Coordinates of C-alpha atoms in Angstrom, one line a residue:
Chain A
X1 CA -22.0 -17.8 101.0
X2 CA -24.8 -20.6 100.1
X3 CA -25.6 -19.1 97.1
X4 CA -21.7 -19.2 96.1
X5 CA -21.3 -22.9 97.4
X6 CA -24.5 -23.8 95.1
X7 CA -23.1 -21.8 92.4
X8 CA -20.0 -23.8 92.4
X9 CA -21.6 -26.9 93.2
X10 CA -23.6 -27.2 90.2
X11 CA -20.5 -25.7 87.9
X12 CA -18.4 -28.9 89.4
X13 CA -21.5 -31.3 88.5
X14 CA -21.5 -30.3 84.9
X15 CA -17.8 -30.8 84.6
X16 CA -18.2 -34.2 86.3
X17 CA -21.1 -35.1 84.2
X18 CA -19.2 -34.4 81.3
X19 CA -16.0 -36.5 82.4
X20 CA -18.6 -38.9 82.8
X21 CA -19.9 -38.9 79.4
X22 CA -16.8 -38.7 77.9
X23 CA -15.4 -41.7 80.1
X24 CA -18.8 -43.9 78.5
X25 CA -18.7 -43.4 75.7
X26 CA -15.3 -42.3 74.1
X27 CA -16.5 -40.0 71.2
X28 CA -14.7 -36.7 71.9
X29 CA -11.3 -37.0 73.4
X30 CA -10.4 -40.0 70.8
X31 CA -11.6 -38.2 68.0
X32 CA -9.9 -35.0 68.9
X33 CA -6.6 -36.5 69.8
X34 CA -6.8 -38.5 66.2
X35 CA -7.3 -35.6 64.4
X36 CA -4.9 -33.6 66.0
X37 CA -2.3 -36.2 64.9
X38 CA -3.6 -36.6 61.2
X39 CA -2.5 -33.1 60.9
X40 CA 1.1 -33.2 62.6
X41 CA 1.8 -36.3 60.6
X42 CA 0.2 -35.0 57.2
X43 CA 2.3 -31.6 57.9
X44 CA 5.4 -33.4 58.9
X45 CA 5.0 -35.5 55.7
X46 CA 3.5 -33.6 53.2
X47 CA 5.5 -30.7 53.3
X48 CA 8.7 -32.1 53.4
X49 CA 10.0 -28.8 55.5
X50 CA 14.2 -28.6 56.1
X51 CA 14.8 -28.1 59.9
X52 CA 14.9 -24.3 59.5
X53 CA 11.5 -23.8 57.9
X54 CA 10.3 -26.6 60.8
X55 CA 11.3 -24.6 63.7
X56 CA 10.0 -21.4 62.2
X57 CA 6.4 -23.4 61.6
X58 CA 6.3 -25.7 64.7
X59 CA 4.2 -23.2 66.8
X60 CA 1.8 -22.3 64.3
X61 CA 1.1 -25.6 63.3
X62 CA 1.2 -26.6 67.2
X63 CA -1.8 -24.3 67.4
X64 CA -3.3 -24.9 64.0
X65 CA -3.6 -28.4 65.4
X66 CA -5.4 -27.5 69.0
X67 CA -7.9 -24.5 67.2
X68 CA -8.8 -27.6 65.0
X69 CA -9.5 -30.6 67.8
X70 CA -11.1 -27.7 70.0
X71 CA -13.7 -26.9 67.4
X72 CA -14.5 -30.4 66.8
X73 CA -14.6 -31.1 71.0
X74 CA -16.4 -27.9 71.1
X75 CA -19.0 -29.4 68.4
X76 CA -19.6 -32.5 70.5
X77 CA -19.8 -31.1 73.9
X78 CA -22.9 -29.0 72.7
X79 CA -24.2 -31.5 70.8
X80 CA -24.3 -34.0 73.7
X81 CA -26.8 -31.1 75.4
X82 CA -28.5 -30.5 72.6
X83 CA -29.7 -34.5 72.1
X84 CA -32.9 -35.1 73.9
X85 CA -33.1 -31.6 74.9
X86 CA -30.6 -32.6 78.2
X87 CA -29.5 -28.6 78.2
X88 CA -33.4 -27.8 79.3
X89 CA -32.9 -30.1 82.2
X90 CA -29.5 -28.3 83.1
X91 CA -31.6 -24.8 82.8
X92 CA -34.3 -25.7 85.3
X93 CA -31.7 -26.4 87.8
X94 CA -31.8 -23.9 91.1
X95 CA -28.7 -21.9 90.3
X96 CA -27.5 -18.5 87.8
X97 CA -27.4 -20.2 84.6
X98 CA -23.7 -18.8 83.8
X99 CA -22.6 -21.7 86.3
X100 CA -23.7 -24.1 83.4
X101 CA -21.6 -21.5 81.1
X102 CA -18.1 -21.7 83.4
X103 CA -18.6 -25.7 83.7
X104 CA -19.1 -26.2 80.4
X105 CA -16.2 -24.1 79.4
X106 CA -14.0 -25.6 82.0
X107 CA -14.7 -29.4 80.6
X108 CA -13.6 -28.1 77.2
X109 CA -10.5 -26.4 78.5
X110 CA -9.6 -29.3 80.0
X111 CA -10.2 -31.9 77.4
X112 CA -8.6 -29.7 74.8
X113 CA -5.3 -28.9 77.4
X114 CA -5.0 -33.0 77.6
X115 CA -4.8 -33.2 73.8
X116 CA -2.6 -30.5 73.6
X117 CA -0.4 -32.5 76.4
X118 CA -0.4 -35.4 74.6
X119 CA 0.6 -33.7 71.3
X120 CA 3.6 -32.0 72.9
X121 CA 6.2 -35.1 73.1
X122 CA 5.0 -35.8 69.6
X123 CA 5.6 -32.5 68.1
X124 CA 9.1 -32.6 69.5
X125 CA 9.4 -36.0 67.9
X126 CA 8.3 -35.1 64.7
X127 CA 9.8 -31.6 64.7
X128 CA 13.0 -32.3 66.1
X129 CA 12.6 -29.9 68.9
X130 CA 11.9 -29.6 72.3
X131 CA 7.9 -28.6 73.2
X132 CA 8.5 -30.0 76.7
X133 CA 8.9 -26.7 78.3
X134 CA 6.7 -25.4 81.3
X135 CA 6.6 -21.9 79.6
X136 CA 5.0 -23.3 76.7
X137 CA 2.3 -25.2 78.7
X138 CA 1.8 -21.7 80.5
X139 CA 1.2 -20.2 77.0
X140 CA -1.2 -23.0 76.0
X141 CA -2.9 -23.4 79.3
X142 CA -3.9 -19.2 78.6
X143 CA -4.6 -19.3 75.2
X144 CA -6.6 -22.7 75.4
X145 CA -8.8 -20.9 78.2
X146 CA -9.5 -17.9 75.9
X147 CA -10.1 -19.7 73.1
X148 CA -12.7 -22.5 74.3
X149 CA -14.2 -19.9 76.3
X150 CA -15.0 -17.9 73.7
X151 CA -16.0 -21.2 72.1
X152 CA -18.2 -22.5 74.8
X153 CA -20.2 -19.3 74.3
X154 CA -20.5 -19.2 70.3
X155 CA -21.5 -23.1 70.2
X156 CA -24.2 -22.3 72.8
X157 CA -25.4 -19.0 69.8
X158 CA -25.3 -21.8 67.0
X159 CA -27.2 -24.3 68.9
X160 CA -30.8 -23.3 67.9
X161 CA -29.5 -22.8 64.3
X162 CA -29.9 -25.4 61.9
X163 CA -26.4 -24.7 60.3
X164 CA -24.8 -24.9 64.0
X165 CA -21.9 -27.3 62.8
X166 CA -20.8 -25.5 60.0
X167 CA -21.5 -22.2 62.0
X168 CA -19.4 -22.3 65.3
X169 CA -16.1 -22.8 63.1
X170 CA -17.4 -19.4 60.7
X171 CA -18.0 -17.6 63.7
X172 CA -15.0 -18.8 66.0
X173 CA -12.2 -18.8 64.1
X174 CA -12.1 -15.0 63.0
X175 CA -13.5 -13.5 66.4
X176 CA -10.1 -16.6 67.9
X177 CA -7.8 -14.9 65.4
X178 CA -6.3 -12.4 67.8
X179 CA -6.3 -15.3 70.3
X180 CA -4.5 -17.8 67.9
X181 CA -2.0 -15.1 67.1
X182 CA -0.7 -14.3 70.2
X183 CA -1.1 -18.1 71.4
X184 CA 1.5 -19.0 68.3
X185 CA 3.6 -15.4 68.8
X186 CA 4.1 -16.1 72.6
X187 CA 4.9 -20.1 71.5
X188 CA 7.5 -19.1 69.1
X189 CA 9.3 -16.8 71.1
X190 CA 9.8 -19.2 73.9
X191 CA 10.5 -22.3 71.9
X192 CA 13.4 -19.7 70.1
X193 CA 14.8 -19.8 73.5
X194 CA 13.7 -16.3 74.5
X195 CA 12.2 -15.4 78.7
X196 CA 8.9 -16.0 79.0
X197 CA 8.8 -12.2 80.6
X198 CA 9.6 -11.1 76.7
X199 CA 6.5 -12.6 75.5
X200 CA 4.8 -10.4 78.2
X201 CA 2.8 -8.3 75.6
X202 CA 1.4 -11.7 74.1
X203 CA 0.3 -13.1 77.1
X204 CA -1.4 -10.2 78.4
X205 CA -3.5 -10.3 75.4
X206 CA -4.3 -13.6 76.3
X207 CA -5.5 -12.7 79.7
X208 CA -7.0 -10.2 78.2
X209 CA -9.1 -12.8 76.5
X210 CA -9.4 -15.1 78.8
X211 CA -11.0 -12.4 81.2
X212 CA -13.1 -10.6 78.3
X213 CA -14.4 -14.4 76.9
X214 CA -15.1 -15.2 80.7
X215 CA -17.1 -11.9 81.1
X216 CA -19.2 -12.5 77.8
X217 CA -20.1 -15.7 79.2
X218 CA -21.1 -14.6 82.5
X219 CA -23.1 -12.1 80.9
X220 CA -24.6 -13.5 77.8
X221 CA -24.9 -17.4 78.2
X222 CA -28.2 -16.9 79.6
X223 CA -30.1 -14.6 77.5
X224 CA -28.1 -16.5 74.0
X225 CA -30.0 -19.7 75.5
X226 CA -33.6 -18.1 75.9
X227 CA -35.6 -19.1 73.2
Chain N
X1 CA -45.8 -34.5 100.7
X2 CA -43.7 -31.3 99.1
X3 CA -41.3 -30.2 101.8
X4 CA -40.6 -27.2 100.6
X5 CA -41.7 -24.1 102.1
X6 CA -43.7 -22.0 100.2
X7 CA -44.0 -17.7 100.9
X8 CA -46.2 -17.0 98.8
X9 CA -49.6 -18.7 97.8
X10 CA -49.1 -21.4 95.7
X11 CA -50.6 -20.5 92.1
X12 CA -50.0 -19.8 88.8
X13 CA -50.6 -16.3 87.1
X14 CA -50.5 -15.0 84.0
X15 CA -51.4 -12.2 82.6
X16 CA -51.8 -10.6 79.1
X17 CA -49.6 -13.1 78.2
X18 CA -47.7 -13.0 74.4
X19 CA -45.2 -14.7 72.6
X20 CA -44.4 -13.7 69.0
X21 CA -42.0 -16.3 67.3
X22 CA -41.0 -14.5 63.6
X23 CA -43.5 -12.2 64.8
X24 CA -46.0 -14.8 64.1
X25 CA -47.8 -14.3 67.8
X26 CA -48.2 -18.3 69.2
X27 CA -50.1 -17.0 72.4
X28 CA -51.5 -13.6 72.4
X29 CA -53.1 -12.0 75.8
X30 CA -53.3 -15.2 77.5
X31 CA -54.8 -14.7 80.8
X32 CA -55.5 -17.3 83.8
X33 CA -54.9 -18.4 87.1
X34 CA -54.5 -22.0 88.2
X35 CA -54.7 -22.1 92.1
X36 CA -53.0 -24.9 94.6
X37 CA -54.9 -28.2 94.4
X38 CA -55.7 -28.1 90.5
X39 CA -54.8 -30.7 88.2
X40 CA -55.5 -28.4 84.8
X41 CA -55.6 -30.4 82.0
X42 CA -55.0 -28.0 78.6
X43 CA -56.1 -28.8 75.8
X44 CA -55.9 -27.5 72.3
X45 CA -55.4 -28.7 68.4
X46 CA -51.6 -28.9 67.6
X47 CA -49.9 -25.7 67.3
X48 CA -52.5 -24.0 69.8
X49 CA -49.5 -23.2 72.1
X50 CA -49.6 -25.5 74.9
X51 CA -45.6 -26.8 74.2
X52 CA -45.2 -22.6 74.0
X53 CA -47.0 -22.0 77.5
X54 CA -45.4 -24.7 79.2
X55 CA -41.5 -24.1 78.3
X56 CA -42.5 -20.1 79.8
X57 CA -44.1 -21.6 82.7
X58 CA -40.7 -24.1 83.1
X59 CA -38.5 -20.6 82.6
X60 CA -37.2 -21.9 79.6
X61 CA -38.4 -19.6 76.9
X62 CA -38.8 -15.8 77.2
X63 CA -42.4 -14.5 77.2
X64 CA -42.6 -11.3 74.7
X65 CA -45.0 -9.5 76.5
X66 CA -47.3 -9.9 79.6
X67 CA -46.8 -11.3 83.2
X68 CA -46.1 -14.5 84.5
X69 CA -45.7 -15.4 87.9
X70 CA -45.5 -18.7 90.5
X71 CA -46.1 -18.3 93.6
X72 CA -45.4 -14.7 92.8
X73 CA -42.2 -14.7 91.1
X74 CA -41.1 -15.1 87.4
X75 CA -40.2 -18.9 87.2
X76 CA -37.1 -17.5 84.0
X77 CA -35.8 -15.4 86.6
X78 CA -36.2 -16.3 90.2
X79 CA -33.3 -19.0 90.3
X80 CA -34.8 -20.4 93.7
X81 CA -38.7 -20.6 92.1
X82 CA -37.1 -24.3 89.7
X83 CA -36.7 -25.9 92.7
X84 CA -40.4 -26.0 93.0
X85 CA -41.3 -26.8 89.4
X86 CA -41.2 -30.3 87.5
X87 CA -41.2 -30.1 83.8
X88 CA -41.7 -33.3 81.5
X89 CA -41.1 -32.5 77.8
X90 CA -41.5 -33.9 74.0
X91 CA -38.1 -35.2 74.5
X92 CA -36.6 -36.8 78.1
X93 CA -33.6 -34.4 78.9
X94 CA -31.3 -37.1 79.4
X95 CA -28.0 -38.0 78.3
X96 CA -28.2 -41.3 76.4
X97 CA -24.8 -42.2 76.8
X98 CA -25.3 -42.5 81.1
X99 CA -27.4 -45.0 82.5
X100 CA -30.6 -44.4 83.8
X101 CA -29.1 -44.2 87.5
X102 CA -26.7 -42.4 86.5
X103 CA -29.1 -39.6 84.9
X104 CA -31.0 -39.2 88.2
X105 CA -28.2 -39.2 90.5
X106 CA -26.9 -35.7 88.4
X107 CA -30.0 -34.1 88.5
X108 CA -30.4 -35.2 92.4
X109 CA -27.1 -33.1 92.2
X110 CA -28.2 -30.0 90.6
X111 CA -30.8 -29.8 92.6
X112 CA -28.6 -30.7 95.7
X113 CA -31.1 -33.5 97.4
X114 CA -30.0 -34.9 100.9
X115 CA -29.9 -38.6 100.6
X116 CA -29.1 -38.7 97.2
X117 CA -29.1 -42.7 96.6
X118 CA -32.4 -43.1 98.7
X119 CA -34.0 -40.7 96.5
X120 CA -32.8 -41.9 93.1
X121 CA -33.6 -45.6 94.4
X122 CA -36.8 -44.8 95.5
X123 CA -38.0 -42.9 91.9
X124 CA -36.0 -45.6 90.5
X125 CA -38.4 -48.0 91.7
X126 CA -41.8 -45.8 92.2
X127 CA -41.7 -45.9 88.4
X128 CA -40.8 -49.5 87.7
X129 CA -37.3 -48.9 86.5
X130 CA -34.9 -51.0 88.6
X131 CA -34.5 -54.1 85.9
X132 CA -33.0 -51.0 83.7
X133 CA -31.5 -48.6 86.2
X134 CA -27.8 -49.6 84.6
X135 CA -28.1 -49.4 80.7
X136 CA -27.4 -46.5 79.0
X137 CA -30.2 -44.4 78.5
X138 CA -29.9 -44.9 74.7
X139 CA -30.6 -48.0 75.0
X140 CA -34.1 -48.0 76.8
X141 CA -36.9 -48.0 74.8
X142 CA -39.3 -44.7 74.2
X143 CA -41.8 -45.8 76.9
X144 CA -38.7 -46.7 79.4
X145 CA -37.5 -43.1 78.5
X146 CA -40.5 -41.5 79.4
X147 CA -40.7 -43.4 82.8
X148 CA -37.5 -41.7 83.5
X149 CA -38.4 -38.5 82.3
X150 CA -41.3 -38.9 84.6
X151 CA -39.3 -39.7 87.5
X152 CA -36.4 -37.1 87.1
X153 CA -38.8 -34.0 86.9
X154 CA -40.6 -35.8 90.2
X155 CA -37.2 -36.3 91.6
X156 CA -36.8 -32.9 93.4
X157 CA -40.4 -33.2 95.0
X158 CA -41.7 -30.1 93.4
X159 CA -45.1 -28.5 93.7
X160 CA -45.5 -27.6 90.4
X161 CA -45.4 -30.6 87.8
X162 CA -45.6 -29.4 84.1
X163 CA -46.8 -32.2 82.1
X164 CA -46.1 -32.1 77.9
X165 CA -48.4 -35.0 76.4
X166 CA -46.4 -37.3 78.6
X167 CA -48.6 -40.4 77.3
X168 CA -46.2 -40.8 74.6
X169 CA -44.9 -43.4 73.9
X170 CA -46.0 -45.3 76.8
X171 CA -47.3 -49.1 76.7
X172 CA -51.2 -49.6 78.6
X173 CA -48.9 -50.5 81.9
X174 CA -47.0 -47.5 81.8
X175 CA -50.1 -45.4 81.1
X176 CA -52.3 -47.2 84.1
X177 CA -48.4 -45.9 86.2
X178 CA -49.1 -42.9 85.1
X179 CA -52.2 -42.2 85.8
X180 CA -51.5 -44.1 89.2
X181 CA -49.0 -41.7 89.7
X182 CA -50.9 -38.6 88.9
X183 CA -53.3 -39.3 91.1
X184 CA -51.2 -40.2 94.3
X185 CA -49.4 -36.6 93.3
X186 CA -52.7 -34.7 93.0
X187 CA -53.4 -32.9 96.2
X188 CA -54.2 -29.5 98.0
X189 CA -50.7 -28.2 98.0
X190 CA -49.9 -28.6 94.2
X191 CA -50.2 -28.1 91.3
X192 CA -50.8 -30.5 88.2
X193 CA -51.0 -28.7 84.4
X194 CA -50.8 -31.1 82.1
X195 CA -50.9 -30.7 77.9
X196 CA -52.7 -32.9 76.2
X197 CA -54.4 -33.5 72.5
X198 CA -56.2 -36.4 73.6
X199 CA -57.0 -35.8 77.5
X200 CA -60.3 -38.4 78.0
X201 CA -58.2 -40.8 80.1
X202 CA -57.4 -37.9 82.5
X203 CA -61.0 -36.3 82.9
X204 CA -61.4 -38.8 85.5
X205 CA -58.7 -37.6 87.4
X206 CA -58.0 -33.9 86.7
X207 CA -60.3 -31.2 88.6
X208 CA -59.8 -28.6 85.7
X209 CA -60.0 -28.1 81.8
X210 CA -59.0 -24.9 79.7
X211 CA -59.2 -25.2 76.1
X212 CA -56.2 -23.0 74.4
X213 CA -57.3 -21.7 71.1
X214 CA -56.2 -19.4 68.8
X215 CA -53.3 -18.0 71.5
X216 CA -55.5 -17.6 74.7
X217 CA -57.7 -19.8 77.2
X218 CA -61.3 -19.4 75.6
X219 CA -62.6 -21.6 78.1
X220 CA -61.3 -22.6 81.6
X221 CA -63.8 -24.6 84.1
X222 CA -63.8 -27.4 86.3
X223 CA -64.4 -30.7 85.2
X224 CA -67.6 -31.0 87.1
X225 CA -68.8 -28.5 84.8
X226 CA -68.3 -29.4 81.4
X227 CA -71.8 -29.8 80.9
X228 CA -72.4 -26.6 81.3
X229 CA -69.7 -25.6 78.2
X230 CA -71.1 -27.6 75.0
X231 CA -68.6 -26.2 72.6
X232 CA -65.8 -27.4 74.8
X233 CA -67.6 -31.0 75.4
X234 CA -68.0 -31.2 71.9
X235 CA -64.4 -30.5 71.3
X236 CA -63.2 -33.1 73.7
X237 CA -65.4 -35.5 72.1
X238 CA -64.2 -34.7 68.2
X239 CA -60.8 -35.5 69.8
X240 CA -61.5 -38.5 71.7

């Protein structure tokens, strides 16, 4: 029972440290949120799409936009360990090292859920439809936990490379693609108007995920961080 | 005094110790023992292995072969054994955008310290820090980081202090700290190893030298006897 209390008091201190960061000094969840926009208004613009084509696009650009500001949170958040070796100082703490893994993870999930929060009001402005639908926040909140996740646990493989920022995107985005396609299948079918209990195939691949990603971490995150 | 209670005897042992990076082999069959009370100073050219030996001892890199223990478990897998070791590397393991306070109030966390805000205030000012305890780590100077370096791994009251070159970067008063501190630490239930190119300062102070060369201890006495090693005497006074 102590060892579970330490266990979850050390995840919630890496979470809070990493609100903390983030609160002083304003590099992710700005830049994140910025980008995320650049690409719903260079869409929106660019391609000039008749409200047909729109509604048909508006989930896989929805989640074309969060895989993007993820990777480039995802990027950040390890590179904030990374500088003056803090991550070492995280690894000599008194506690299984896969609590670093869940709190890490969890602070990415929840920065990238806030973008993807913020974006939905402005993708139903843009779009001309309505994202502001608690089955579509259930879709996200389960793809967005498989996908950073499985995030959290590749940028922690590319951090002793010297390629690492070019290499979490290579390696997340095809090993995310069965992720991102039920996370913009599932999103489609409910913003069409269909139950949520017809997606049910999609989001079971997302739990699927979710649990698998989770799992890797638990067992991985350690030995990937052993020089 | 360390409050923590400690099963075993406190020592370090290692034995028939490797570690093959590229399979280039950095220490190869490293064997020795450093028993409670020693301050060990190592010493060795650069690339000798002493960064190597100390990141194993801290559980932070994987040994490829051979057998480490402190206080007779493995320090990379015994979660519990961290809370008795302090580790102070090349770089301060701090997050430059949180203030120095900040900093040592989350690792007070991690390792879950009762009276967090007496502890942090007291490292804060044992190690001259309280002018600087809010700005952001980033801004601190190298020396300023390495007081606070010195004072997070210190933080948890370990018994074990691991000690990488921590000279760096510090000014003459911050040295004289240093050494201050080193010797107010040094005492029958702990343990001091401490990596250094140029260790004369500390030969004052330490009770122990081994001389890491080519992968393995080739010497390991006590200071008191260095006269009785030439080719070690000579070495620490090519480096001096």
């Amino acid at each position: 029972m102590k060892a579970l209390h330490n266990y979850l008091h050390v995840l919630w201190q890496v979470v809070r440290k990493d609100i903390q960061v983030e609160w002083r000094g304003r590099q992710g969840l700005p830049v994140m949120l910025v980008f995320a926009l650049m690409i719903v208004f260079l869409f929106n613009f660019a391609l000039q799409l008749s409200p047909e084509l729109q509604a048909g696009l508006t989930s896989g650009l929805l989640w074309v936009s969060l895989a993007f500001a993820s990777t480039l949170g995802l990027n950040r958040s390890i590179s904030l360990e990374r500088e003056s070796s803090a991550l070492d100082g995280l690894l000599m703490a008194p506690v299984a090292r896969s609590a670093i893994f869940f709190g890490k993870a969890l602070g990415n999930f929840g920065f990238t859920t806030l973008v993807g929060l913020l974006l939905l009001p402005l993708f139903s402005l843009f779009y001309g439809q309505n994202l502001l639908k608690p089955s579509l926040v259930l879709v996200m909140l389960l793809g967005l936990g498989a996908y950073t996740s499985l995030g959290t646990l590749l940028s922690s493989l590319s951090i002793q490379s010297r390629t690492r920022d070019i290499l979490l995107p290579v390696l997340l985005y095809p090993l995310a693609l069965p992720i991102l396609i039920a996370a913009v299948e599932a999103s489609r079918g409910v913003l069409s108007g269909q139950a949520l209990g017809d997606q049910r195939s999609w989001l079971y691949l997302l739990l699927a995920g979710l649990l698998l990603f989770n799992a890797a971490g638990l067992l991985f995150f350690e030995t990937i961080l052993e020089e | 005094m360390p409050t923590k209670t400690v099963q075993h005897p406190l020592q370090i042992h290692i034995q028939g110790l490797m570690k093959r990076y590229h399979r280039q082999p950095v220490l190869n069959q490293l064997s020795f023992t450093i028993a409670s009370g020693n301050f060990c100073l190592l010493v060795g050219d650069n690339g000798a292995g002493k960064t190597t030996l100390l990141r194993i001892l801290a559980g932070l890199v994987r040994p490829s072969q051979g057998e480490i223990t402190c206080c007779g478990s493995l320090p990379g897998v015994d979660t519990e054994i961290r809370r008795l070791i302090g580790y102070v590397g090349h770089k301060p393991m701090l997050y430059q955008d949180l203030t120095a306070l900040e900093n040592l109030c989350h690792y007070a966390e991690l390792y879950q310290i009762h009276n967090t805000k007496v502890k942090v205030s007291q490292a804060i000012q044992s190690f001259g820090l309280t002018a600087h305890q809010d700005q952001p780590v980033r801004t601190l100077s190298r020396g300023m980081q390495q007081r606070l370096s010195l004072a997070r791994a210190t933080l948890h009251n370990p018994v074990i202090l691991l000690l990488d070159e921590p000279y760096t970067g510090l000014d003459q008063q911050a040295a004289r700290l240093l050494d201050e501190t080193l010797q107010n630490w040094h005492s029958q239930d702990r343990i001091i190893l401490l990596a250094a190119h140029r260790p004369q300062r500390l030969l004052s102070i330490a009770s122990h030298v081994a001389w890491l060369k080519e992968g393995y201890i080739s010497t390991h006495v006590p200071v008191a006897e260095l006269s009785t090693t030439p080719s070690l005497r000579r070495y620490l006074q090519e480096v001096a």
